[in-house]
PDB file of C-alpha atoms in Angstrom:
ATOM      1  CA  UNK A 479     125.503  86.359 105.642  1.00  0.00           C
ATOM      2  CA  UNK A 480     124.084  86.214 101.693  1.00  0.00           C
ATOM      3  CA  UNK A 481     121.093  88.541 102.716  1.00  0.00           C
ATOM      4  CA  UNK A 482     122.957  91.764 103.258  1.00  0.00           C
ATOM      5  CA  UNK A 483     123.750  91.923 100.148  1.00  0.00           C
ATOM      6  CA  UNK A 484     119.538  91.336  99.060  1.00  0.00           C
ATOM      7  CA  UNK A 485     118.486  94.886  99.557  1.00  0.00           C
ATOM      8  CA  UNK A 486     120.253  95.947  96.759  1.00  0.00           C
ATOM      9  CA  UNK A 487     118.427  93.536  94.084  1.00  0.00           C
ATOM     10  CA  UNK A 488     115.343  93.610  96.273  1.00  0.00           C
ATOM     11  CA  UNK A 489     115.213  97.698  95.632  1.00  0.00           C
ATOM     12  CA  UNK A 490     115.780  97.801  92.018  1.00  0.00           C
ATOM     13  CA  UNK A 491     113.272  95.243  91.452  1.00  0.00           C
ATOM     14  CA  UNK A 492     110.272  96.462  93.810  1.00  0.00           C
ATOM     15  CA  UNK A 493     111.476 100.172  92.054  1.00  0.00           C
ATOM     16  CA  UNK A 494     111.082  98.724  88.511  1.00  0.00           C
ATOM     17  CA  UNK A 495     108.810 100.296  86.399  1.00  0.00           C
ATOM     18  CA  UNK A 496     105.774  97.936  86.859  1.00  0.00           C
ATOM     19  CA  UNK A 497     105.412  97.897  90.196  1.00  0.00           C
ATOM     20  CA  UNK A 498     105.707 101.896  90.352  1.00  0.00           C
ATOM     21  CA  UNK A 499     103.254 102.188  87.401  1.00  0.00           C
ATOM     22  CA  UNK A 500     100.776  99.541  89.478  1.00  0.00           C
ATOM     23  CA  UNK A 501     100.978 102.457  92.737  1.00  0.00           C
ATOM     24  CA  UNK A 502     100.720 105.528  90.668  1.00  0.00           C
ATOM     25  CA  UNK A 503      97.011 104.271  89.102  1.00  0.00           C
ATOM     26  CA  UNK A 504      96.092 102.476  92.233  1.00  0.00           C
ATOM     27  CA  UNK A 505      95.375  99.078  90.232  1.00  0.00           C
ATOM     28  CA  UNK A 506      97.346  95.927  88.540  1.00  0.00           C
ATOM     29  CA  UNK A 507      97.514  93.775  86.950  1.00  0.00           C
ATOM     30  CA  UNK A 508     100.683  93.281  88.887  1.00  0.00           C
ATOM     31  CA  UNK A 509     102.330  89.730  89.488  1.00  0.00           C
ATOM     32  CA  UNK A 510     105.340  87.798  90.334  1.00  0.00           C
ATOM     33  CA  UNK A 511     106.505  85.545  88.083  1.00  0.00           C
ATOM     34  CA  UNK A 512     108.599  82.663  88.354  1.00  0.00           C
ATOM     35  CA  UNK A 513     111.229  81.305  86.040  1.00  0.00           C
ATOM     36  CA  UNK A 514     108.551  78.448  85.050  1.00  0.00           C
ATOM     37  CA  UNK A 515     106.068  81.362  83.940  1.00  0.00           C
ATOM     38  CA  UNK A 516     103.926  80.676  86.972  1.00  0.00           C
ATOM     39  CA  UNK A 517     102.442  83.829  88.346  1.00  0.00           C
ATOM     40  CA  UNK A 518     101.239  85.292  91.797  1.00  0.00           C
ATOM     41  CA  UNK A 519      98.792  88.250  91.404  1.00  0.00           C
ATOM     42  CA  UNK A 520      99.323  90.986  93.833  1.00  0.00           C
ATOM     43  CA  UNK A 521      96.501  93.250  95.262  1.00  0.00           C
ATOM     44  CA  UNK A 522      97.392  96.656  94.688  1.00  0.00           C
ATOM     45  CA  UNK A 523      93.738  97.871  95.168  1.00  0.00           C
ATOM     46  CA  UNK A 524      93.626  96.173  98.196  1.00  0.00           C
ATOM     47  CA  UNK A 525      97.390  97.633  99.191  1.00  0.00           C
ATOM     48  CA  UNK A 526      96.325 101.196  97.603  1.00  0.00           C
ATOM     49  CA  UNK A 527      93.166 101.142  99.468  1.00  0.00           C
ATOM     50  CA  UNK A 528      92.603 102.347 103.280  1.00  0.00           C
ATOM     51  CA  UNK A 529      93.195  99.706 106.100  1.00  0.00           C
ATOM     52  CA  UNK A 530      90.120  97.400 105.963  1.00  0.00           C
ATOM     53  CA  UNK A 531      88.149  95.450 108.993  1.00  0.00           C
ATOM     54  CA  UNK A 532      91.239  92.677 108.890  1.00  0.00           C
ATOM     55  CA  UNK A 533      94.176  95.381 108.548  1.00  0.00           C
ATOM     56  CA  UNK A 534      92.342  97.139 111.858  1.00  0.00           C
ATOM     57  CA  UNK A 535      92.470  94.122 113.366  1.00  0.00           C
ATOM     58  CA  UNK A 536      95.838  93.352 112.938  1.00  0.00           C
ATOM     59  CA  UNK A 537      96.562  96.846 114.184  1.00  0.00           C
ATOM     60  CA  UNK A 538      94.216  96.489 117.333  1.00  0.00           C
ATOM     61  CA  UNK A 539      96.920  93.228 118.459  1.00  0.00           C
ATOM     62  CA  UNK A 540     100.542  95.324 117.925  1.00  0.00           C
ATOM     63  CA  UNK A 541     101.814  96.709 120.732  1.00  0.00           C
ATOM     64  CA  UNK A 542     103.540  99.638 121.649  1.00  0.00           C
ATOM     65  CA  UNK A 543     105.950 101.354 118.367  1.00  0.00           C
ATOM     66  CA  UNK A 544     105.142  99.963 115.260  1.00  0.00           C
ATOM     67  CA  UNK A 545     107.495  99.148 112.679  1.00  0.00           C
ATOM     68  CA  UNK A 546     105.886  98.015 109.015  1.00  0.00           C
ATOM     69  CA  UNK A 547     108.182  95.823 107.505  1.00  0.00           C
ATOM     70  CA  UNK A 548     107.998  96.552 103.109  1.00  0.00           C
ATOM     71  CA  UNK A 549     105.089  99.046 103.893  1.00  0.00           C
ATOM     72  CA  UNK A 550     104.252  99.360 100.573  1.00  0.00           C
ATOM     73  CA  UNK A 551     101.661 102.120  99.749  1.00  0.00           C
ATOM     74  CA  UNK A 552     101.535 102.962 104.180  1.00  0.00           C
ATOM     75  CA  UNK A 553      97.717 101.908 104.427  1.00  0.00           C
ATOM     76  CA  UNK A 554      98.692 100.365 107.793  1.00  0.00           C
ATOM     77  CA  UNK A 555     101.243 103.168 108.765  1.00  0.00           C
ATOM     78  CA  UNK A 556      98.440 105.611 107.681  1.00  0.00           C
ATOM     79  CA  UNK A 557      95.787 104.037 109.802  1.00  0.00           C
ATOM     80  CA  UNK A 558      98.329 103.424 112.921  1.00  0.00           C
ATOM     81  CA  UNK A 559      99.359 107.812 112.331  1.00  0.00           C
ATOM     82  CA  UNK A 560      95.296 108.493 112.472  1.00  0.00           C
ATOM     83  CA  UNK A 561      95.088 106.954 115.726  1.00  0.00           C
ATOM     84  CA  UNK A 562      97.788 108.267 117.280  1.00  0.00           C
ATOM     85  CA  UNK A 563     100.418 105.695 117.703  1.00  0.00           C
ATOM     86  CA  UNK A 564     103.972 105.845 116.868  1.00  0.00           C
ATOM     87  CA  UNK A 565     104.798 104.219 113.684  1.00  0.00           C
ATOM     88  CA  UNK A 566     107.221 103.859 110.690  1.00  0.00           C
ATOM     89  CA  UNK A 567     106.930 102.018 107.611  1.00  0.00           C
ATOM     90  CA  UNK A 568     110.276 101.351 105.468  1.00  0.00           C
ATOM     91  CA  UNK A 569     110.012 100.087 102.107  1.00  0.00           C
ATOM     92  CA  UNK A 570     112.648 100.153  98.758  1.00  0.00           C
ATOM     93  CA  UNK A 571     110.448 101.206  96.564  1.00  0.00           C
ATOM     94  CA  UNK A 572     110.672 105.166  96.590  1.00  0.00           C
ATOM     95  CA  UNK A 573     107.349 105.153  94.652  1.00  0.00           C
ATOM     96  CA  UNK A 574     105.988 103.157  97.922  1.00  0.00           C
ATOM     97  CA  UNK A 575     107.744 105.672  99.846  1.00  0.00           C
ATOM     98  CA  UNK A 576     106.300 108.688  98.435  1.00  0.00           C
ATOM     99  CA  UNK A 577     102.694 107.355  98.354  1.00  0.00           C
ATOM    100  CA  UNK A 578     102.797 106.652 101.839  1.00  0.00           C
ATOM    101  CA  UNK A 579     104.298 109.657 103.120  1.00  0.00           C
ATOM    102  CA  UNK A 580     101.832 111.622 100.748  1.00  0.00           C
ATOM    103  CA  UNK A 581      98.961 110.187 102.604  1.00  0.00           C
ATOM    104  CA  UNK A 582     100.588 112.096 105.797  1.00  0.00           C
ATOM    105  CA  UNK A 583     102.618 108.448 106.503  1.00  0.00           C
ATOM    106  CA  UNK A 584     106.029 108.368 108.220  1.00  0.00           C
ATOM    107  CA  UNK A 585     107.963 106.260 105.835  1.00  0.00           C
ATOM    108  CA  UNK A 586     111.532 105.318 104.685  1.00  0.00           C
ATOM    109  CA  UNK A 587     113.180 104.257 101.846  1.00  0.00           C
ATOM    110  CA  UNK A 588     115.018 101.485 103.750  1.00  0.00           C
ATOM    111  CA  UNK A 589     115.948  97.847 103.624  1.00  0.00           C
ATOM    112  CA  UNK A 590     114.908  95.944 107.138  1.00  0.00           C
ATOM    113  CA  UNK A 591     118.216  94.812 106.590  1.00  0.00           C
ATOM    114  CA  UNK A 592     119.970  98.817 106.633  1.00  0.00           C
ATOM    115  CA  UNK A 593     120.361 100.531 109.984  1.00  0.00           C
ATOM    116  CA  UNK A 594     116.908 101.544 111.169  1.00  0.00           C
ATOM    117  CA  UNK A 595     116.027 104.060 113.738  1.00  0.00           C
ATOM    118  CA  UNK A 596     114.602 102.558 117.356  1.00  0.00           C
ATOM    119  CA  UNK A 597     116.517  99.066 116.398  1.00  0.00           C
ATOM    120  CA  UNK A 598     116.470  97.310 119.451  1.00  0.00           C
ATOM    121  CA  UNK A 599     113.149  99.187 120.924  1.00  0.00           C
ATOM    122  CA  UNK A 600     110.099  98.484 118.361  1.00  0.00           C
ATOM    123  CA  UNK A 601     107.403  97.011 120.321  1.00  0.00           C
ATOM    124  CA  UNK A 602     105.869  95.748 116.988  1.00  0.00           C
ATOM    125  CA  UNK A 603     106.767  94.668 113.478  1.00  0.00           C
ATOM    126  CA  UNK A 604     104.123  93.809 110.938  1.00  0.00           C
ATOM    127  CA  UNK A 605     105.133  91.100 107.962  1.00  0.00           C
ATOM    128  CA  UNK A 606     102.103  91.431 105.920  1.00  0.00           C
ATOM    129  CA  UNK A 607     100.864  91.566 102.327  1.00  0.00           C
ATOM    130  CA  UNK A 608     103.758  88.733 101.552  1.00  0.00           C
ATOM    131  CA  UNK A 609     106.585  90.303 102.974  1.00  0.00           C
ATOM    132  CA  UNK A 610     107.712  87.077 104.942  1.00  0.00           C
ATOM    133  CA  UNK A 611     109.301  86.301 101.731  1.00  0.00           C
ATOM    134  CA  UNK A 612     111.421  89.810 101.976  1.00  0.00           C
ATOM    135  CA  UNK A 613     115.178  88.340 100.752  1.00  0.00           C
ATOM    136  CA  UNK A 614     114.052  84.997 100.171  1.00  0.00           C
ATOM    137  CA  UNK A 615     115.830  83.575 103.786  1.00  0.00           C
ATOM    138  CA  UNK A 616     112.844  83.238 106.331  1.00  0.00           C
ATOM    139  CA  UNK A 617     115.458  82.260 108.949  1.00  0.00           C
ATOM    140  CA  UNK A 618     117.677  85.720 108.233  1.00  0.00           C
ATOM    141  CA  UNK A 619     114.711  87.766 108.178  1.00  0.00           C
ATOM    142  CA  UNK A 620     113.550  86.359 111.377  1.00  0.00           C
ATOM    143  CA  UNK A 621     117.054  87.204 112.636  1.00  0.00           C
ATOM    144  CA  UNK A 622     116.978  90.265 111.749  1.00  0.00           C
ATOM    145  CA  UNK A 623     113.657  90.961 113.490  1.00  0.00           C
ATOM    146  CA  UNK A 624     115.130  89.960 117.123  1.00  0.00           C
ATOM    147  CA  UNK A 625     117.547  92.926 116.713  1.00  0.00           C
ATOM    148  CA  UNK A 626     114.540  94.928 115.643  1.00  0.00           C
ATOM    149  CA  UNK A 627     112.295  94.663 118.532  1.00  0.00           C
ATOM    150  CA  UNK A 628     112.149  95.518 122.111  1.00  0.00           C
ATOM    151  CA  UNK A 629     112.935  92.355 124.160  1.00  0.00           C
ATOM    152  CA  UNK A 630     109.155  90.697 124.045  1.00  0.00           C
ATOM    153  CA  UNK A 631     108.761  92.680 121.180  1.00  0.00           C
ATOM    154  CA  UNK A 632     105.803  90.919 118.940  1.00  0.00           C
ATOM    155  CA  UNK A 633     105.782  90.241 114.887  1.00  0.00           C
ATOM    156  CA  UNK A 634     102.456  89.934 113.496  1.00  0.00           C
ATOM    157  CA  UNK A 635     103.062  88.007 109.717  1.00  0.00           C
ATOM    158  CA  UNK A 636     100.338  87.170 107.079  1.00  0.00           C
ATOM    159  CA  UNK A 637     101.516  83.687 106.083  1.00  0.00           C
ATOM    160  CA  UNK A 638     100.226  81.472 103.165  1.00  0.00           C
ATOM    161  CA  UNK A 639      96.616  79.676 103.529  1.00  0.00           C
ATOM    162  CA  UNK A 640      98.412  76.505 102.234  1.00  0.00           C
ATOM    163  CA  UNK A 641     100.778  74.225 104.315  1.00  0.00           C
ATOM    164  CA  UNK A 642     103.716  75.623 101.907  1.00  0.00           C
ATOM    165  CA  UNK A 643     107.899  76.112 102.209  1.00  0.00           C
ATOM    166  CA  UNK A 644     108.964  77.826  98.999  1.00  0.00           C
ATOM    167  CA  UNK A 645     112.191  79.943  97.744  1.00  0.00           C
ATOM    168  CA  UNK A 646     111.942  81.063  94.416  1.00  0.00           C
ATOM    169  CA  UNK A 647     113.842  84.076  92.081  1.00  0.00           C
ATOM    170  CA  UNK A 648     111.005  86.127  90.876  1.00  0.00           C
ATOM    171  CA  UNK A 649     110.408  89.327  88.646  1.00  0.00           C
ATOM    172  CA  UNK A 650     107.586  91.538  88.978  1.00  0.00           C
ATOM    173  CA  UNK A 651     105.501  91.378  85.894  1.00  0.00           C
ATOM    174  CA  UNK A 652     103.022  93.844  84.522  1.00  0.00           C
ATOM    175  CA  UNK A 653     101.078  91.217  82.288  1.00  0.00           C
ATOM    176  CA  UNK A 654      99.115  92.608  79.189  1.00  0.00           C
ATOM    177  CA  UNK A 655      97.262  89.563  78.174  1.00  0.00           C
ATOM    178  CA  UNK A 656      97.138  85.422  77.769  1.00  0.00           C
ATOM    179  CA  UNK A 657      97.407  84.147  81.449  1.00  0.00           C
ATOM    180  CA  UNK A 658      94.200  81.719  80.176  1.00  0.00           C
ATOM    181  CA  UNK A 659      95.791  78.984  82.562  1.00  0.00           C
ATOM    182  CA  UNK A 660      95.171  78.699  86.203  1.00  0.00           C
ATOM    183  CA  UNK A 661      97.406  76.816  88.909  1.00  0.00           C
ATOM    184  CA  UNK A 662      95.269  75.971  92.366  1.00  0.00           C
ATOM    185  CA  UNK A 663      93.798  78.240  94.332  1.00  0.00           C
ATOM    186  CA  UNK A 664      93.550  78.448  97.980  1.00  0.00           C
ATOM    187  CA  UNK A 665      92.785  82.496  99.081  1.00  0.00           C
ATOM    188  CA  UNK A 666      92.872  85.809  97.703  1.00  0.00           C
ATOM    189  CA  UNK A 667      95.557  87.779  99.966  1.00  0.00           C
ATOM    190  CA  UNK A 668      98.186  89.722  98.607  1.00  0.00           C
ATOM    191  CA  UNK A 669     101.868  88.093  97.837  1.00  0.00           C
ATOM    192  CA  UNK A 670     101.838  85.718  99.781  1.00  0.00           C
ATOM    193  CA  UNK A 671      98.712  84.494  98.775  1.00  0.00           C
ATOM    194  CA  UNK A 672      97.599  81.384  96.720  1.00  0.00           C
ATOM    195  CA  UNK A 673      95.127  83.053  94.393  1.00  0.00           C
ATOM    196  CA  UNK A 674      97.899  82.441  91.363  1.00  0.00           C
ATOM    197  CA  UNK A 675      97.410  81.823  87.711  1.00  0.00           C
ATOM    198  CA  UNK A 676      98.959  79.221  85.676  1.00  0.00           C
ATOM    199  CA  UNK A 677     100.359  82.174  83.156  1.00  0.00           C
ATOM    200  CA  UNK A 678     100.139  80.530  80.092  1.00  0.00           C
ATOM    201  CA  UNK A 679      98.417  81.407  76.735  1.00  0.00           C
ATOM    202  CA  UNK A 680      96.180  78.566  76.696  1.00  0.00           C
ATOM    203  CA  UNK A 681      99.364  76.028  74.863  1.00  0.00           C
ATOM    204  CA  UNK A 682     101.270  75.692  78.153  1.00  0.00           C
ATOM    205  CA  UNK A 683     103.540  78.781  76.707  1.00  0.00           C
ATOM    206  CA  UNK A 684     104.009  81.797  79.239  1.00  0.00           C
ATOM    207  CA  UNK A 685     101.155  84.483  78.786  1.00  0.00           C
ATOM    208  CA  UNK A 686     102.309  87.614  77.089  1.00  0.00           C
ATOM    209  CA  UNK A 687     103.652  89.701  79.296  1.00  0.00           C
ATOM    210  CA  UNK A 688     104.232  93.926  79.570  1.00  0.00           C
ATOM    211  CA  UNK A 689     106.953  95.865  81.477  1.00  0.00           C
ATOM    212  CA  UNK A 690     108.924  93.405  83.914  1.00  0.00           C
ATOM    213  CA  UNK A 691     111.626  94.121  86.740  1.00  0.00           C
ATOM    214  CA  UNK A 692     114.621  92.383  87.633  1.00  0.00           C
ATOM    215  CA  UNK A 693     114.858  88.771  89.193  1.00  0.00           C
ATOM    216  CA  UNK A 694     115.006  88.876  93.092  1.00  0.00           C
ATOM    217  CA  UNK A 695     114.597  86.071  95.428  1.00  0.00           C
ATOM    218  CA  UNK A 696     111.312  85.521  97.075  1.00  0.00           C
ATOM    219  CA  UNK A 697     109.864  83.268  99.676  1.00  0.00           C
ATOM    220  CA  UNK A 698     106.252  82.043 100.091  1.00  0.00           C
ATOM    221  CA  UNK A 699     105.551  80.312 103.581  1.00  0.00           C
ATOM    222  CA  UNK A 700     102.159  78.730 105.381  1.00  0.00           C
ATOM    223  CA  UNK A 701     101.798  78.813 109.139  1.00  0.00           C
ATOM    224  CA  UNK A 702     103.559  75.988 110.155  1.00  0.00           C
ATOM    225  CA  UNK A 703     106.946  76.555 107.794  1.00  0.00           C
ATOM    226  CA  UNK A 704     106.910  80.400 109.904  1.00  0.00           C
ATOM    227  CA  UNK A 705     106.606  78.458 112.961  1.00  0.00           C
ATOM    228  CA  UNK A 706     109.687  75.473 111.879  1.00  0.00           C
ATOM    229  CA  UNK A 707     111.996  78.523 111.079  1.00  0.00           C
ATOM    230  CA  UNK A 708     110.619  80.516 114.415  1.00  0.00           C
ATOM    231  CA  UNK A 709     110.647  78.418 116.935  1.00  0.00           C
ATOM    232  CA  UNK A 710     114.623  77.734 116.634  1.00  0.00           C
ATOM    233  CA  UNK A 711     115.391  81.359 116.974  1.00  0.00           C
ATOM    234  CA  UNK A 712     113.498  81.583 120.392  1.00  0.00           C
ATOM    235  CA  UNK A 713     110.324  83.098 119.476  1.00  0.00           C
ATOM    236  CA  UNK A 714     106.700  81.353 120.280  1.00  0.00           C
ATOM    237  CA  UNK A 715     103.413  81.559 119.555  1.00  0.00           C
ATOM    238  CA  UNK A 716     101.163  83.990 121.124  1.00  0.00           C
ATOM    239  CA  UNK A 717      97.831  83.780 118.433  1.00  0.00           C
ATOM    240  CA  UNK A 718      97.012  81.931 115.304  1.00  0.00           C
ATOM    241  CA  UNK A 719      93.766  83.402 112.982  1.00  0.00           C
ATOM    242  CA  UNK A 720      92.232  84.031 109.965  1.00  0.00           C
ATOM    243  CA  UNK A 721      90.151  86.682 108.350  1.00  0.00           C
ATOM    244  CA  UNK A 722      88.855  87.492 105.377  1.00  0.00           C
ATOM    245  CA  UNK A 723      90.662  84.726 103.738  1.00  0.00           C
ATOM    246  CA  UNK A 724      94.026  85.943 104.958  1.00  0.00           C
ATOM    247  CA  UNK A 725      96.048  83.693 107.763  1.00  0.00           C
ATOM    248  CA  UNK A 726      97.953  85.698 110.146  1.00  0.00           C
ATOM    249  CA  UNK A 727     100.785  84.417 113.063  1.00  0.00           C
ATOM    250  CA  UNK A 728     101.650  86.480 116.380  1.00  0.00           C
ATOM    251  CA  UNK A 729     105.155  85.593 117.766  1.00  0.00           C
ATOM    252  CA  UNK A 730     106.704  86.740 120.521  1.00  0.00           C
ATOM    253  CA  UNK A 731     110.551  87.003 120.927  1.00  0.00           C
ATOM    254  CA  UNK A 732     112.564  85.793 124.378  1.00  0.00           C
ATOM    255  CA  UNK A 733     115.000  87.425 124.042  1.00  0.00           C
ATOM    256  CA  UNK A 734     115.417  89.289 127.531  1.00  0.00           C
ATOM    257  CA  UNK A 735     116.774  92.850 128.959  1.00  0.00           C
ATOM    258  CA  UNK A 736     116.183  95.328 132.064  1.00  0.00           C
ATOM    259  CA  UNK A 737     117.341  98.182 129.931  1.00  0.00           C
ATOM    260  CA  UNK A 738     115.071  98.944 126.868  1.00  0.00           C
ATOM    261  CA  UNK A 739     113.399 102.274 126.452  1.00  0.00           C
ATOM    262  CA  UNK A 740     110.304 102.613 123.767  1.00  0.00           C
ATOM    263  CA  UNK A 741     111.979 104.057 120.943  1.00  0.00           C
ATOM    264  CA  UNK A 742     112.373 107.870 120.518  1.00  0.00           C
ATOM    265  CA  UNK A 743     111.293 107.871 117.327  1.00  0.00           C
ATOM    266  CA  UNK A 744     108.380 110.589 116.939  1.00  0.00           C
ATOM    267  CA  UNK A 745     110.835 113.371 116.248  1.00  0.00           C
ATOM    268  CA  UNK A 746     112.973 110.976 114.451  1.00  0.00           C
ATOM    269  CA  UNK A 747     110.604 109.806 111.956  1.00  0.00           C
ATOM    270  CA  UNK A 748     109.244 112.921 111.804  1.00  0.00           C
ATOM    271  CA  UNK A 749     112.371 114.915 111.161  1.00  0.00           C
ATOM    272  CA  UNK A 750     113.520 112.180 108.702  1.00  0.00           C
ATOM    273  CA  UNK A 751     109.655 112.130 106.955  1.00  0.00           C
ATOM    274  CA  UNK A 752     110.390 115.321 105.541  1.00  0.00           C
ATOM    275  CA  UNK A 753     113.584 114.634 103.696  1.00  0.00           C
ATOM    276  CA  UNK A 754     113.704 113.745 100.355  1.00  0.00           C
ATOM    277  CA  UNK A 755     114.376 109.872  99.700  1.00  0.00           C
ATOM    278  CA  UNK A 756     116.530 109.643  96.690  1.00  0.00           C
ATOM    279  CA  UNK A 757     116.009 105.979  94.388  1.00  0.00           C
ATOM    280  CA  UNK A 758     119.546 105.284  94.176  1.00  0.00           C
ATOM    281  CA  UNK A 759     120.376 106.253  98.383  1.00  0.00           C
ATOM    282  CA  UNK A 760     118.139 105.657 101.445  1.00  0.00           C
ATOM    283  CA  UNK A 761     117.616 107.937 103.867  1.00  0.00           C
ATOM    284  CA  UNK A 762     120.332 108.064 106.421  1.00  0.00           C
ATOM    285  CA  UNK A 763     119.623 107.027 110.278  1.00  0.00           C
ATOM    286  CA  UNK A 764     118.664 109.650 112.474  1.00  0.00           C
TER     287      UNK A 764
END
């Protein structure tokens, strides 16, 4: 399949210089930007910030180990460590990495599509902030997610407020000035949002832009897209809401087994926490 093969753009984009720089100070402006000059503005405060009323909701609904798909700064895995549960977040951004696991996180520097410790035995995975469009193939990701969890395991996912199906090769874009133009606007979430700008200068050109990262593929999907690709690969709905202008999906898998265990992963996330993640090579398994 095309996706194994995505980790490898997908970590030298999200490890580009802008969306490190956007982590280290806490604040954008940080976008994606389409080939057309479009852009999607990204919410690093909110990302850099702790877990709000809507995160700790999401986080009252997982169940069991939690695995944080594209963690990103670890404000989830952060909040989940504070209350005691067992939690991981994996990311390939080492400056992700490093923030989270500064913040007293367990986190990797990890595709979702590298081994993983606990595969098979996650009670949870969390798709938020955008990260259904992680390779740009909804279907592989899902995929990818049934190996993942425990058989029942749940996925929570923050999915777009509009009824929307899009694939897209992106960069991340630092912009510096001149994005006078707006496209619609239909929330304020994070990537997968609709809060985007039109990106253009005011004459239809593309708005000047700053540091940019490499083009990756992306994917932007509403609620009933997630459900089309889902319900093929045997997982239904178990709760539909929205919060704070943010739309969120629980799915259950089917898939079945009288042998899973809860992962054993407190002493392996801990043990592997305190290695050094390199930029270039993930942590290996433990």
């Amino acid at each position: 399949m095309s996706t194994v093969a995505m980790p490898g753009t997908a970590e030298h984009s999200w490890s580009a210089d802008p969306y490190a720089d956007a982590l280290r100070a806490g604040r954008g402006p940080l976008f994606l930007r389409r080939s057309d000059g479009w852009l999607l503005p990204l919410e690093v405060e909110r990302w850099c910030a702790r877990a709000d009323a809507v995160d700790r909701e999401v986080l009252d609904r997982c169940e069991g180990a939690v695995l944080d798909v594209g963690c990103g700064p670890g404000r989830l895995v952060v909040e989940l460590a504070a209350r005691g549960r067992t939690a991981l977040g994996i990311d390939v951004s080492s400056a992700a990495v490093a923030h989270t696991v500064g913040l007293g996180g367990p986190a990797l520097l990890r595709s979702v599509f590298e081994p993983l410790p606990g595969e098979g035995r996650w009670g949870s995975a969390l798709l938020v902030d955008g990260n259904l469009g992680i390779g740009g193939d909804p279907g592989a990701l899902l995929e990818r997610l049934t190996r993942l969890l425990a058989p029942g395991g749940l996925l929570i996912a923050e999915t777009d407020p509009l009824d929307i199906d899009e694939r897209a090769s992106v960069r991340l874009v630092g912009v510096t000035g001149g994005t006078g133009g707006t496209g619609g606007t239909g929330g304020t979430g994070g990537a997968g949002s609709t809060g985007a700008t039109g990106g253009t200068d005011g004459t239809g050109r593309p708005g000047d832009q700053g540091t940019c990262g490499t083009p990756f593929p992306w994917a932007r999907l509403g609620t009933p897209a997630l459900i089309r690709y889902a319900r093929p690969l045997g997982w239904h709905t178990v709760a539909q809401w929205s919060a704070g202008g943010r739309c969120f999906l629980a799915l259950r898998n089917r898939r079945t087994s009288s042998s899973a265990e809860p992962p054993k992963s407190t002493a392996v996330i801990n043990s592997q926490r305190a290695r050094k993640p390199s930029a270039d090579r993930p942590v290996a398994a433990g």
